[in-house]
Amino acid sequence: MTDTTLDQIASCLSGYDPNALPVAQAQEFIRRMVPRVQAVESLAIRSALGRVLARDVISPIDVPAHDNSAMDGFAFRSADLSSDTDTVLAIAGTGYAGQQFEGEVPAGQCVRIMTGAVMPAGLDTVVPQEFTKSVDGKVVVPAGVVRAGDNRRLAGEDLSKGAPALRAGRVLRPADLGLLASLGQAEVPVRRRLRVAFFSTGDELRSIGEPLDAGCVYDSNRYTIWGMLQRLGVEAIDMGVVRDDPAALETAFREAAACADAVITSGGVSVGEADHTKAVMRSLGEVLFWKIAMRPGRPMAIGRIGEPGRQAVLFGLPGNPVAVMVTFYAFVREALLAMSGADAAPLPLIRAASATAIRKKAGRTEYQRGIVERGADGNWSVRITGSQGSGVLRSMSEANGLIVLGHEQGNVAAGELVDVVPFEGLV
Ligand code: AMP
Ligand code: MG
């Protein structure tokens, strides 16, 4: 939290070495340092899709409110059900969905009932229409097609009155909107949306629309970062390309820290970088420069910048386009979710057989871009997309998953199982 200094956090991590930091330790560090947004707003449920629930939602009613039928068929008393011969029942009337069958149902009789209709008093079992025969206006239930209590939904089976229906910290999904509607709840308390400012640094960068001078490249990181932020549902504030000039950098960092909860930059954090980015970052707050035991990635700045009491978390990502995405998914994504107040589950992994051998050095985490597919035998396999250079964005665009080779892992043999983070639903 903000009252703990970064040095104090570092001292809690055993063997912390900023120049050779394992991915897991960097993740743990970030987990300990990020604050959570506190402000809460109330939104209509449809506007709350993807937002973070701020408080537990307690069900004010039983859902369903009454015992009701799960099928179109005939409701009867299980006491009338014979287990070894046909059960023959006279029909006392009909119960429609949304209506209560009010009449008395004598023993040995049944009520024709529609899905969702309230169970008539005293009846506890429903036989689906298609299992029955009709003989002389009576319903014949063959032996063995239903057991006592079948096809009856119990009051409160979905949600019981007074029980938490949804927990604070949940990122609301389509089913949750439906659940809230089933409680009759029009609005829901959510945390304020996280504000994330971002800009690119580097004198070689040109924005779209500008001529591409010799030795220059178009700035692609701002588009990648914008896209990744959209998927997280945060408010993304694009501050453009900032020249490698101390005054311009200082203004950009100050403005970003003043308006946002988090600031993401790309470029200028490499070892031996000749530009001013690192010096300006350092002058504006508490900033650490890490060399992370990972590939791609490696250099990254992390810290807090801005005025006391109004500080933003800084993520200074490397400049290479693939490294930006990999470091975002390895560190920034979970941090922004936590800052948003969300219960951030780790990314789901699938185990897939590597189609080829992969060279890998133990002692660092490697993220290779792969194409994962399910074979006719139902098993997953993964192959690497062309060139894996950290500047080759095409490798990321062609991939449908990231192969994650853990810190301890050495060379991978063909056919060996590896972890893959699928992009589906993430990217
Ligand atoms: P740096 O981390 O600043 O040393 O940059 C590493 C490499 O990434 C260099 O080749 C840069 O030109 C490239 N790069 C840096 N920022 C961007 C960006 N915003 N868009 C595309 N390429 C970039
Ligand atoms: Mg640079």
Tab-separated table of C-alpha atoms and ligand atoms in Angstrom:
chain	number	residue	atom	x	y	z
A	1	MET	CA	0.000	0.000	0.000
A	2	THR	CA	1.075	3.600	-0.380
A	3	ASP	CA	2.312	4.011	3.206
A	4	THR	CA	4.866	1.247	2.683
A	5	THR	CA	8.000	2.304	0.831
A	6	LEU	CA	9.232	0.268	-2.106
A	7	ASP	CA	12.395	-0.548	-0.166
A	8	GLN	CA	10.264	-1.993	2.641
A	9	ILE	CA	8.405	-4.175	0.137
A	10	ALA	CA	11.707	-5.319	-1.371
A	11	SER	CA	13.027	-6.240	2.066
A	12	CYS	CA	10.071	-8.635	2.546
A	13	LEU	CA	11.034	-10.645	-0.527
A	14	SER	CA	13.805	-13.107	0.182
A	15	GLY	CA	16.839	-12.814	-2.070
A	16	TYR	CA	15.373	-9.777	-3.899
A	17	ASP	CA	17.799	-8.758	-6.624
A	18	PRO	CA	16.567	-5.969	-8.938
A	19	ASN	CA	19.176	-6.984	-11.513
A	20	ALA	CA	18.029	-10.605	-11.828
A	21	LEU	CA	14.455	-10.684	-10.656
A	22	PRO	CA	12.417	-13.854	-11.263
A	23	VAL	CA	8.982	-13.188	-12.808
A	24	ALA	CA	7.157	-14.620	-9.787
A	25	GLN	CA	8.997	-12.261	-7.446
A	26	ALA	CA	8.278	-9.229	-9.613
A	27	GLN	CA	4.591	-10.227	-9.614
A	28	GLU	CA	4.611	-10.591	-5.826
A	29	PHE	CA	6.260	-7.193	-5.434
A	30	ILE	CA	3.631	-5.508	-7.595
A	31	ARG	CA	0.821	-7.299	-5.749
A	32	ARG	CA	2.084	-5.801	-2.505
A	33	MET	CA	2.477	-2.259	-3.770
A	34	VAL	CA	-0.679	-1.445	-5.715
A	35	PRO	CA	-3.552	0.428	-4.031
A	36	ARG	CA	-7.226	-0.194	-4.827
A	37	VAL	CA	-9.688	2.435	-6.013
A	38	GLN	CA	-12.209	3.114	-3.274
A	39	ALA	CA	-14.851	5.322	-4.878
A	40	VAL	CA	-18.161	3.616	-5.593
A	41	GLU	CA	-20.892	4.545	-8.051
A	42	SER	CA	-24.304	3.081	-8.643
A	43	LEU	CA	-25.120	1.943	-12.181
A	44	ALA	CA	-28.092	0.499	-14.006
A	45	ILE	CA	-27.373	-3.206	-14.358
A	46	ARG	CA	-26.823	-3.143	-18.122
A	47	SER	CA	-24.210	-0.409	-17.729
A	48	ALA	CA	-22.409	-2.517	-15.135
A	49	LEU	CA	-21.259	-5.272	-17.529
A	50	GLY	CA	-17.509	-5.763	-17.030
A	51	ARG	CA	-17.431	-3.500	-13.968
A	52	VAL	CA	-16.255	-4.525	-10.510
A	53	LEU	CA	-18.916	-5.103	-7.882
A	54	ALA	CA	-18.192	-2.888	-4.863
A	55	ARG	CA	-20.295	-4.668	-2.240
A	56	ASP	CA	-21.845	-8.088	-1.706
A	57	VAL	CA	-25.331	-8.310	-3.177
A	58	ILE	CA	-27.693	-9.977	-0.711
A	59	SER	CA	-30.753	-11.626	-2.163
A	60	PRO	CA	-33.913	-9.850	-0.886
A	61	ILE	CA	-36.127	-12.730	-2.036
A	62	ASP	CA	-36.161	-16.457	-2.622
A	63	VAL	CA	-35.496	-17.273	-6.279
A	64	PRO	CA	-37.668	-18.954	-7.374
A	65	ALA	CA	-40.232	-17.591	-4.976
A	66	HIS	CA	-42.353	-20.807	-5.013
A	67	ASP	CA	-41.881	-24.480	-5.729
A	68	ASN	CA	-42.599	-24.832	-9.442
A	69	SER	CA	-42.536	-27.290	-12.279
A	70	ALA	CA	-39.367	-27.806	-14.330
A	71	MET	CA	-41.285	-29.497	-17.169
A	72	ASP	CA	-44.523	-29.493	-19.104
A	73	GLY	CA	-46.355	-32.524	-17.750
A	74	PHE	CA	-48.495	-33.664	-14.832
A	75	ALA	CA	-47.978	-32.860	-11.141
A	76	PHE	CA	-49.056	-35.415	-8.559
A	77	ARG	CA	-48.330	-36.749	-5.066
A	78	SER	CA	-45.395	-39.114	-4.796
A	79	ALA	CA	-47.520	-41.089	-2.321
A	80	ASP	CA	-49.660	-42.115	-5.319
A	81	LEU	CA	-46.647	-43.358	-7.310
A	82	SER	CA	-46.434	-47.097	-7.601
A	83	SER	CA	-42.939	-48.393	-8.153
A	84	ASP	CA	-43.641	-51.651	-9.978
A	85	THR	CA	-46.836	-51.060	-11.943
A	86	ASP	CA	-48.318	-48.229	-13.991
A	87	THR	CA	-49.761	-45.326	-11.989
A	88	VAL	CA	-53.144	-44.128	-13.271
A	89	LEU	CA	-54.217	-40.591	-12.360
A	90	ALA	CA	-57.383	-38.600	-13.086
A	91	ILE	CA	-56.866	-34.975	-14.167
A	92	ALA	CA	-58.195	-32.415	-11.668
A	93	GLY	CA	-57.309	-29.293	-13.716
A	94	THR	CA	-54.505	-27.246	-15.290
A	95	GLY	CA	-51.766	-24.986	-13.836
A	96	TYR	CA	-50.302	-22.396	-16.195
A	97	ALA	CA	-46.981	-20.549	-15.755
A	98	GLY	CA	-47.495	-17.455	-13.635
A	99	GLN	CA	-50.758	-18.774	-12.216
A	100	GLN	CA	-51.575	-20.827	-9.178
A	101	PHE	CA	-53.920	-23.816	-9.516
A	102	GLU	CA	-56.247	-23.045	-6.612
A	103	GLY	CA	-58.423	-26.149	-6.509
A	104	GLU	CA	-58.156	-29.123	-4.162
A	105	VAL	CA	-56.442	-32.130	-5.667
A	106	PRO	CA	-57.916	-35.351	-4.248
A	107	ALA	CA	-55.689	-38.422	-3.760
A	108	GLY	CA	-55.097	-40.345	-6.970
A	109	GLN	CA	-55.449	-37.246	-9.148
A	110	CYS	CA	-53.004	-34.977	-10.932
A	111	VAL	CA	-52.819	-31.467	-12.397
A	112	ARG	CA	-51.740	-30.787	-15.933
A	113	ILE	CA	-48.865	-28.308	-15.430
A	114	MET	CA	-46.652	-26.030	-17.546
A	115	THR	CA	-42.957	-25.298	-16.983
A	116	GLY	CA	-42.621	-22.581	-14.354
A	117	ALA	CA	-46.166	-22.985	-12.987
A	118	VAL	CA	-46.449	-23.022	-9.187
A	119	MET	CA	-46.773	-26.549	-7.759
A	120	PRO	CA	-50.367	-27.030	-6.518
A	121	ALA	CA	-50.605	-27.476	-2.731
A	122	GLY	CA	-49.703	-30.992	-1.606
A	123	LEU	CA	-48.182	-32.119	-4.948
A	124	ASP	CA	-44.446	-32.796	-5.085
A	125	THR	CA	-43.587	-34.633	-8.300
A	126	VAL	CA	-43.921	-33.893	-12.020
A	127	VAL	CA	-43.912	-36.452	-14.797
A	128	PRO	CA	-42.983	-34.978	-18.194
A	129	GLN	CA	-45.779	-35.217	-20.697
A	130	GLU	CA	-43.723	-37.311	-23.155
A	131	PHE	CA	-43.305	-40.124	-20.595
A	132	THR	CA	-47.058	-40.551	-20.133
A	133	LYS	CA	-49.900	-42.220	-22.011
A	134	SER	CA	-53.489	-41.077	-22.072
A	135	VAL	CA	-56.108	-43.795	-21.539
A	136	ASP	CA	-59.827	-42.975	-21.207
A	137	GLY	CA	-59.044	-39.362	-20.290
A	138	LYS	CA	-56.686	-40.464	-17.531
A	139	VAL	CA	-52.912	-40.139	-17.334
A	140	VAL	CA	-50.893	-43.328	-17.212
A	141	VAL	CA	-47.377	-43.022	-15.719
A	142	PRO	CA	-45.369	-46.150	-16.635
A	143	ALA	CA	-43.401	-47.714	-13.769
A	144	GLY	CA	-39.859	-46.395	-13.310
A	145	VAL	CA	-40.035	-43.191	-15.408
A	146	VAL	CA	-39.976	-40.795	-12.418
A	147	ARG	CA	-39.008	-40.839	-8.755
A	148	ALA	CA	-40.555	-38.890	-5.895
A	149	GLY	CA	-39.685	-35.157	-6.126
A	150	ASP	CA	-38.523	-35.273	-9.758
A	151	ASN	CA	-38.911	-32.221	-12.023
A	152	ARG	CA	-39.892	-29.903	-9.203
A	153	ARG	CA	-37.809	-26.766	-8.610
A	154	LEU	CA	-37.755	-25.808	-4.959
A	155	ALA	CA	-38.371	-22.275	-3.712
A	156	GLY	CA	-34.998	-20.593	-3.038
A	157	GLU	CA	-33.140	-23.289	-4.986
A	158	ASP	CA	-31.406	-20.700	-7.167
A	159	LEU	CA	-30.925	-18.094	-4.399
A	160	SER	CA	-32.266	-18.055	-0.895
A	161	LYS	CA	-33.435	-14.867	0.775
A	162	GLY	CA	-30.665	-13.252	2.879
A	163	ALA	CA	-27.830	-15.194	1.216
A	164	PRO	CA	-25.103	-13.404	-0.793
A	165	ALA	CA	-25.964	-13.702	-4.470
A	166	LEU	CA	-22.734	-12.071	-5.709
A	167	ARG	CA	-19.577	-11.143	-3.845
A	168	ALA	CA	-17.738	-7.800	-3.884
A	169	GLY	CA	-14.767	-7.883	-6.249
A	170	ARG	CA	-16.579	-9.795	-8.943
A	171	VAL	CA	-16.179	-8.572	-12.517
A	172	LEU	CA	-19.798	-8.644	-13.681
A	173	ARG	CA	-20.529	-11.023	-16.528
A	174	PRO	CA	-23.683	-11.594	-18.586
A	175	ALA	CA	-24.998	-14.265	-16.183
A	176	ASP	CA	-24.557	-11.858	-13.284
A	177	LEU	CA	-26.677	-9.180	-14.983
A	178	GLY	CA	-29.404	-11.806	-15.366
A	179	LEU	CA	-28.987	-12.853	-11.742
A	180	LEU	CA	-29.343	-9.245	-10.565
A	181	ALA	CA	-32.452	-8.872	-12.724
A	182	SER	CA	-33.881	-12.066	-11.189
A	183	LEU	CA	-33.634	-10.328	-7.816
A	184	GLY	CA	-35.539	-7.339	-9.154
A	185	GLN	CA	-32.485	-5.148	-8.653
A	186	ALA	CA	-32.339	-2.178	-11.078
A	187	GLU	CA	-28.977	-0.748	-9.990
A	188	VAL	CA	-25.762	-2.122	-8.619
A	189	PRO	CA	-22.828	-0.538	-6.713
A	190	VAL	CA	-19.557	-0.757	-8.658
A	191	ARG	CA	-16.101	0.669	-8.124
A	192	ARG	CA	-15.177	3.736	-10.093
A	193	ARG	CA	-13.470	2.857	-13.352
A	194	LEU	CA	-9.671	2.881	-13.146
A	195	ARG	CA	-7.974	5.674	-15.137
A	196	VAL	CA	-4.834	4.670	-16.976
A	197	ALA	CA	-2.719	7.212	-18.878
A	198	PHE	CA	-0.150	5.999	-21.399
A	199	PHE	CA	2.409	7.397	-23.798
A	200	SER	CA	5.333	6.290	-25.929
A	201	THR	CA	8.848	7.626	-25.606
A	202	GLY	CA	11.604	7.638	-28.201
A	203	ASP	CA	12.851	10.178	-30.758
A	204	GLU	CA	12.614	7.596	-33.543
A	205	LEU	CA	8.843	7.307	-33.170
A	206	ARG	CA	6.402	8.901	-35.550
A	207	SER	CA	2.662	9.079	-35.136
A	208	ILE	CA	0.308	7.918	-37.863
A	209	GLY	CA	-0.140	10.725	-40.379
A	210	GLU	CA	3.409	12.028	-39.990
A	211	PRO	CA	6.005	11.336	-42.689
A	212	LEU	CA	8.283	8.437	-41.828
A	213	ASP	CA	11.752	10.024	-41.809
A	214	ALA	CA	14.872	7.906	-42.343
A	215	GLY	CA	15.544	5.670	-39.343
A	216	CYS	CA	12.099	6.210	-37.860
A	217	VAL	CA	9.233	3.808	-37.118
A	218	TYR	CA	5.555	4.359	-36.572
A	219	ASP	CA	4.540	4.185	-32.953
A	220	SER	CA	2.632	0.915	-32.627
A	221	ASN	CA	2.816	0.443	-28.859
A	222	ARG	CA	0.166	3.039	-28.135
A	223	TYR	CA	-2.296	1.078	-30.229
A	224	THR	CA	-1.421	-2.270	-28.695
A	225	ILE	CA	-1.616	-0.815	-25.190
A	226	TRP	CA	-4.890	0.937	-25.947
A	227	GLY	CA	-6.360	-2.378	-27.137
A	228	MET	CA	-5.158	-4.299	-24.100
A	229	LEU	CA	-6.579	-1.631	-21.790
A	230	GLN	CA	-9.961	-1.762	-23.538
A	231	ARG	CA	-10.173	-5.471	-22.770
A	232	LEU	CA	-9.702	-4.703	-19.071
A	233	GLY	CA	-12.518	-2.167	-19.061
A	234	VAL	CA	-10.389	0.671	-17.694
A	235	GLU	CA	-10.538	4.270	-18.899
A	236	ALA	CA	-7.558	4.648	-21.245
A	237	ILE	CA	-6.028	8.130	-21.620
A	238	ASP	CA	-3.772	8.377	-24.684
A	239	MET	CA	-1.076	11.035	-24.212
A	240	GLY	CA	0.671	10.509	-27.539
A	241	VAL	CA	4.364	10.278	-28.328
A	242	VAL	CA	6.658	12.238	-26.028
A	243	ARG	CA	9.989	13.487	-27.360
A	244	ASP	CA	13.213	12.541	-25.659
A	245	ASP	CA	13.498	15.919	-24.018
A	246	PRO	CA	13.656	16.327	-20.223
A	247	ALA	CA	11.124	19.165	-20.050
A	248	ALA	CA	8.631	17.427	-22.364
A	249	LEU	CA	9.009	14.163	-20.444
A	250	GLU	CA	8.602	15.846	-17.084
A	251	THR	CA	5.418	17.624	-18.200
A	252	ALA	CA	3.995	14.384	-19.583
A	253	PHE	CA	4.744	12.369	-16.453
A	254	ARG	CA	3.334	15.087	-14.174
A	255	GLU	CA	0.144	15.451	-16.199
A	256	ALA	CA	-0.307	11.701	-16.386
A	257	ALA	CA	0.201	11.228	-12.649
A	258	ALA	CA	-2.216	14.058	-11.883
A	259	CYS	CA	-5.080	12.626	-13.933
A	260	ALA	CA	-4.640	8.854	-13.685
A	261	ASP	CA	-4.364	6.004	-11.197
A	262	ALA	CA	-1.709	4.295	-13.273
A	263	VAL	CA	0.737	5.478	-15.934
A	264	ILE	CA	2.108	3.153	-18.577
A	265	THR	CA	5.006	4.152	-20.802
A	266	SER	CA	6.969	2.220	-23.372
A	267	GLY	CA	10.615	2.617	-24.284
A	268	GLY	CA	13.577	4.281	-22.699
A	269	VAL	CA	14.119	1.900	-19.781
A	270	SER	CA	16.821	-0.342	-21.292
A	271	VAL	CA	20.276	-0.584	-19.852
A	272	GLY	CA	22.571	1.862	-21.573
A	273	GLU	CA	19.605	3.844	-22.866
A	274	ALA	CA	20.978	7.277	-23.750
A	275	ASP	CA	17.733	9.145	-23.340
A	276	HIS	CA	16.295	11.023	-20.387
A	277	THR	CA	13.286	8.887	-19.561
A	278	LYS	CA	14.856	7.084	-16.621
A	279	ALA	CA	16.296	10.229	-15.054
A	280	VAL	CA	12.954	12.025	-15.260
A	281	MET	CA	11.080	9.037	-13.824
A	282	ARG	CA	13.528	8.902	-10.945
A	283	SER	CA	13.112	12.599	-10.196
A	284	LEU	CA	9.338	12.415	-9.891
A	285	GLY	CA	8.878	9.785	-7.228
A	286	GLU	CA	9.951	6.415	-6.003
A	287	VAL	CA	10.978	4.362	-9.022
A	288	LEU	CA	12.911	1.112	-9.332
A	289	PHE	CA	14.598	-0.170	-12.477
A	290	TRP	CA	14.391	-3.909	-12.775
A	291	LYS	CA	16.095	-6.442	-14.951
A	292	ILE	CA	13.638	-9.281	-14.947
A	293	ALA	CA	14.716	-12.862	-15.641
A	294	MET	CA	12.425	-13.197	-18.634
A	295	ARG	CA	12.358	-13.151	-22.398
A	296	PRO	CA	11.151	-11.074	-24.069
A	297	GLY	CA	10.969	-8.215	-21.604
A	298	ARG	CA	13.806	-7.824	-19.152
A	299	PRO	CA	14.054	-4.079	-18.449
A	300	MET	CA	11.115	-2.520	-16.672
A	301	ALA	CA	10.575	0.449	-14.376
A	302	ILE	CA	8.095	0.232	-11.536
A	303	GLY	CA	7.179	2.805	-8.959
A	304	ARG	CA	4.990	5.645	-7.811
A	305	ILE	CA	5.145	9.142	-9.243
A	306	GLY	CA	3.342	12.420	-8.646
A	307	GLU	CA	2.512	14.679	-5.758
A	308	PRO	CA	2.244	13.211	-2.252
A	309	GLY	CA	-1.313	12.027	-1.688
A	310	ARG	CA	-2.023	12.007	-5.426
A	311	GLN	CA	0.378	9.415	-6.685
A	312	ALA	CA	0.017	7.105	-9.640
A	313	VAL	CA	1.553	3.685	-10.103
A	314	LEU	CA	4.126	3.778	-12.877
A	315	PHE	CA	4.779	0.874	-15.240
A	316	GLY	CA	7.716	1.747	-17.481
A	317	LEU	CA	7.610	-1.031	-20.071
A	318	PRO	CA	10.365	-1.825	-22.564
A	319	GLY	CA	10.026	-0.413	-26.064
A	320	ASN	CA	10.055	-3.530	-28.203
A	321	PRO	CA	6.525	-4.194	-29.445
A	322	VAL	CA	6.362	-7.847	-28.347
A	323	ALA	CA	8.052	-7.102	-25.017
A	324	VAL	CA	5.355	-4.496	-24.343
A	325	MET	CA	2.600	-7.067	-24.731
A	326	VAL	CA	4.372	-9.783	-22.793
A	327	THR	CA	5.231	-7.538	-19.860
A	328	PHE	CA	1.688	-6.185	-19.885
A	329	TYR	CA	0.220	-9.687	-19.570
A	330	ALA	CA	2.858	-10.851	-17.097
A	331	PHE	CA	2.595	-7.871	-14.724
A	332	VAL	CA	0.344	-4.983	-15.660
A	333	ARG	CA	-2.899	-6.822	-16.320
A	334	GLU	CA	-3.171	-8.400	-12.897
A	335	ALA	CA	-2.043	-5.175	-11.219
A	336	LEU	CA	-4.696	-3.081	-12.987
A	337	LEU	CA	-7.396	-5.612	-12.120
A	338	ALA	CA	-6.320	-5.532	-8.472
A	339	MET	CA	-6.302	-1.717	-8.536
A	340	SER	CA	-9.815	-1.839	-9.997
A	341	GLY	CA	-10.868	-3.829	-6.924
A	342	ALA	CA	-11.350	-7.049	-8.874
A	343	ASP	CA	-10.594	-10.517	-7.593
A	344	ALA	CA	-8.014	-11.197	-10.266
A	345	ALA	CA	-7.730	-14.872	-11.043
A	346	PRO	CA	-4.471	-15.929	-12.704
A	347	LEU	CA	-4.764	-16.466	-16.438
A	348	PRO	CA	-6.007	-19.947	-17.310
A	349	LEU	CA	-3.384	-22.259	-18.824
A	350	ILE	CA	-3.788	-25.265	-21.049
A	351	ARG	CA	-1.215	-28.027	-21.360
A	352	ALA	CA	-0.257	-28.698	-24.956
A	353	ALA	CA	2.347	-30.943	-26.582
A	354	SER	CA	5.088	-28.919	-28.248
A	355	ALA	CA	5.265	-29.779	-31.961
A	356	THR	CA	9.014	-29.174	-32.033
A	357	ALA	CA	11.951	-29.044	-29.657
A	358	ILE	CA	12.400	-25.576	-28.120
A	359	ARG	CA	15.711	-24.242	-26.831
A	360	LYS	CA	15.277	-22.738	-23.406
A	361	LYS	CA	17.703	-21.583	-20.733
A	362	ALA	CA	16.857	-22.434	-17.140
A	363	GLY	CA	16.844	-19.390	-14.846
A	364	ARG	CA	14.421	-17.195	-16.763
A	365	THR	CA	10.792	-17.323	-17.858
A	366	GLU	CA	10.265	-17.355	-21.611
A	367	TYR	CA	7.108	-16.366	-23.434
A	368	GLN	CA	7.005	-17.767	-26.952
A	369	ARG	CA	4.240	-16.973	-29.381
A	370	GLY	CA	2.419	-20.107	-30.466
A	371	ILE	CA	-0.473	-21.516	-32.407
A	372	VAL	CA	-2.357	-23.994	-30.307
A	373	GLU	CA	-4.867	-26.433	-31.760
A	374	ARG	CA	-6.833	-29.456	-30.737
A	375	GLY	CA	-6.083	-32.553	-32.784
A	376	ALA	CA	-8.498	-35.241	-33.965
A	377	ASP	CA	-7.462	-37.265	-30.889
A	378	GLY	CA	-8.771	-34.458	-28.655
A	379	ASN	CA	-5.309	-33.495	-27.402
A	380	TRP	CA	-3.843	-30.005	-27.625
A	381	SER	CA	-0.631	-29.322	-29.482
A	382	VAL	CA	1.251	-26.079	-29.999
A	383	ARG	CA	3.747	-24.821	-32.555
A	384	ILE	CA	5.785	-21.654	-32.491
A	385	THR	CA	4.968	-18.816	-34.898
A	386	GLY	CA	7.872	-17.835	-37.192
A	387	SER	CA	10.499	-15.427	-35.937
A	388	GLN	CA	10.390	-14.894	-32.197
A	389	GLY	CA	12.327	-11.599	-32.194
A	390	SER	CA	10.972	-9.220	-29.564
A	391	GLY	CA	10.430	-6.569	-32.215
A	392	VAL	CA	8.446	-8.861	-34.523
A	393	LEU	CA	4.846	-7.945	-33.758
A	394	ARG	CA	3.666	-10.306	-36.490
A	395	SER	CA	4.647	-13.230	-34.251
A	396	MET	CA	2.091	-11.981	-31.763
A	397	SER	CA	-0.563	-11.227	-34.345
A	398	GLU	CA	-0.300	-14.719	-35.876
A	399	ALA	CA	-0.305	-16.451	-32.504
A	400	ASN	CA	-3.399	-17.575	-30.648
A	401	GLY	CA	-1.577	-18.218	-27.406
A	402	LEU	CA	1.567	-17.578	-25.391
A	403	ILE	CA	3.734	-20.562	-24.533
A	404	VAL	CA	5.004	-19.963	-20.998
A	405	LEU	CA	8.245	-21.789	-20.198
A	406	GLY	CA	8.808	-21.489	-16.460
A	407	HIS	CA	11.857	-20.168	-14.632
A	408	GLU	CA	13.353	-23.586	-13.849
A	409	GLN	CA	12.525	-25.208	-17.176
A	410	GLY	CA	15.359	-26.199	-19.516
A	411	ASN	CA	15.177	-27.294	-23.183
A	412	VAL	CA	11.838	-28.667	-24.317
A	413	ALA	CA	11.787	-31.905	-26.302
A	414	ALA	CA	9.359	-32.395	-29.193
A	415	GLY	CA	6.131	-33.840	-27.811
A	416	GLU	CA	6.759	-32.543	-24.282
A	417	LEU	CA	3.817	-30.835	-22.589
A	418	VAL	CA	4.105	-27.072	-22.093
A	419	ASP	CA	1.834	-24.408	-20.557
A	420	VAL	CA	-0.035	-22.149	-22.964
A	421	VAL	CA	-2.103	-19.054	-22.151
A	422	PRO	CA	-4.821	-19.022	-24.834
A	423	PHE	CA	-5.636	-15.582	-26.229
A	424	GLU	CA	-9.305	-16.379	-26.692
A	425	GLY	CA	-11.173	-14.124	-24.301
A	426	LEU	CA	-7.968	-12.360	-23.286
A	427	VAL	CA	-6.658	-10.599	-26.354
B	1	AMP	P1	13.869	0.947	-26.258
B	1	AMP	O1	13.274	0.074	-25.197
B	1	AMP	O2	13.480	2.378	-26.122
B	1	AMP	O3	15.333	0.733	-26.347
B	1	AMP	O4	13.256	0.445	-27.629
B	1	AMP	C1	13.532	-0.838	-28.121
B	1	AMP	C2	13.071	-0.976	-29.550
B	1	AMP	O5	11.658	-0.831	-29.604
B	1	AMP	C3	13.620	0.052	-30.507
B	1	AMP	O6	13.899	-0.598	-31.740
B	1	AMP	C4	12.495	1.038	-30.675
B	1	AMP	O7	12.522	1.686	-31.909
B	1	AMP	C5	11.278	0.152	-30.567
B	1	AMP	N1	10.162	0.911	-30.045
B	1	AMP	C6	10.183	1.663	-28.919
B	1	AMP	N2	8.994	2.253	-28.728
B	1	AMP	C7	8.215	1.883	-29.777
B	1	AMP	C8	6.871	2.165	-30.134
B	1	AMP	N3	6.099	2.972	-29.382
B	1	AMP	N4	6.367	1.614	-31.262
B	1	AMP	C9	7.145	0.798	-32.010
B	1	AMP	N5	8.410	0.495	-31.729
B	1	AMP	C10	8.955	1.024	-30.622
B	2	MG	MG	14.517	4.048	-26.890
